[in-house]
C-alpha positions in Angstrom: 14.9 -44.7 112.8 18.1 -45.2 115.0 19.0 -48.8 116.0 20.5 -49.3 119.5 23.1 -52.1 119.2 24.4 -51.6 122.7 21.5 -53.4 124.3 22.2 -56.5 122.2 25.9 -56.3 123.0 25.2 -55.8 126.7 22.9 -58.9 126.7 25.7 -60.9 125.0 28.2 -59.8 127.6 25.8 -60.6 130.5 25.0 -64.0 128.9 28.7 -64.8 128.5 29.5 -63.8 132.1 26.5 -65.7 133.5 27.8 -68.8 131.6 31.3 -68.4 133.0 30.2 -67.9 136.6 27.6 -70.6 136.6 30.3 -73.3 137.1 31.9 -71.5 140.0 31.5 -72.9 143.5 30.5 -70.7 146.4 33.4 -68.5 147.4 35.5 -69.4 144.3 37.0 -66.5 142.4 37.0 -65.9 138.7 39.8 -64.0 137.1 37.9 -61.6 134.9 40.8 -59.3 134.0 44.6 -59.6 134.0 45.3 -55.9 134.6 46.1 -56.6 138.3 48.5 -59.4 137.4 50.2 -57.3 134.7 50.7 -54.5 137.3 52.1 -56.9 139.8 54.6 -58.4 137.3 55.5 -54.9 136.3 56.4 -54.0 139.9 58.3 -57.3 140.1 60.3 -56.5 136.9 61.0 -53.0 138.2 62.2 -54.3 141.6 64.3 -57.1 140.1 65.8 -54.9 137.4 68.4 -53.9 140.0 69.7 -57.5 140.0 72.6 -58.3 137.6 71.1 -61.7 136.9 67.8 -61.5 134.9 66.0 -64.6 136.2 63.1 -65.5 138.4 64.4 -66.1 141.8 63.3 -66.1 145.4 62.6 -62.4 144.9 59.5 -63.7 143.1 58.0 -64.3 146.5 58.0 -60.5 147.0 55.1 -60.1 144.6 52.6 -60.9 147.4 54.0 -57.9 149.4 52.4 -55.6 146.8 48.9 -57.0 147.5 48.7 -57.0 151.3 48.8 -54.8 154.3 51.8 -55.7 156.3 51.3 -55.4 160.0 53.7 -56.2 162.8 51.5 -59.1 163.8 51.5 -60.6 160.3 55.3 -60.2 160.0 55.8 -61.7 163.5 53.6 -64.6 162.6 55.4 -65.2 159.3 58.8 -65.1 161.0 57.6 -67.6 163.7 56.0 -70.1 161.3 58.1 -70.1 158.1 61.7 -71.2 158.2 64.2 -69.9 155.7 65.3 -73.5 155.1 61.8 -74.4 154.0 61.7 -71.4 151.6 65.2 -72.4 150.3 64.0 -76.0 149.8 60.9 -74.9 148.0 63.0 -72.5 145.8 65.4 -75.3 144.9 62.6 -77.6 143.9 60.5 -75.1 142.0 63.0 -72.6 140.6 66.1 -74.8 140.5 69.7 -73.7 140.9 70.2 -69.9 140.6 72.5 -68.4 138.0 74.7 -66.9 140.8 75.0 -70.4 142.4 76.1 -71.9 139.0 78.7 -69.1 138.5 80.1 -69.6 142.0 80.5 -73.4 141.4 82.1 -72.8 138.0 84.5 -70.1 139.1 85.4 -71.8 142.4 86.3 -75.0 140.5 88.6 -73.0 138.2 90.4 -71.4 141.1 91.2 -74.8 142.7 92.9 -76.0 139.5 95.3 -73.1 139.1 98.8 -72.6 140.5 100.4 -69.4 141.5 103.3 -68.4 139.2 
């Protein structure tokens, strides 16, 4: 006599998923797999690999571009409603000073303290 373990396993999976989604509110999303996130970060890493400074920067905001259909209407709306200064302020608050900015400050200070021979 052959025993079918797949039915018991399927019931356990369904029971687990039912328990996980029971606490969700209507319209709320449950992250059930991270494959999409891993793919997005892979695209980000590939795109940002061209940069000499390996750090998370404002380019991080480009991740959403991989998940949406860009239309002229959407781009126009974004350009009319989001100011670069707001993005820059957000970036400074969340990401902090960039490596390039730190290097510029460091090397500009060194230049001011030197004399021509």
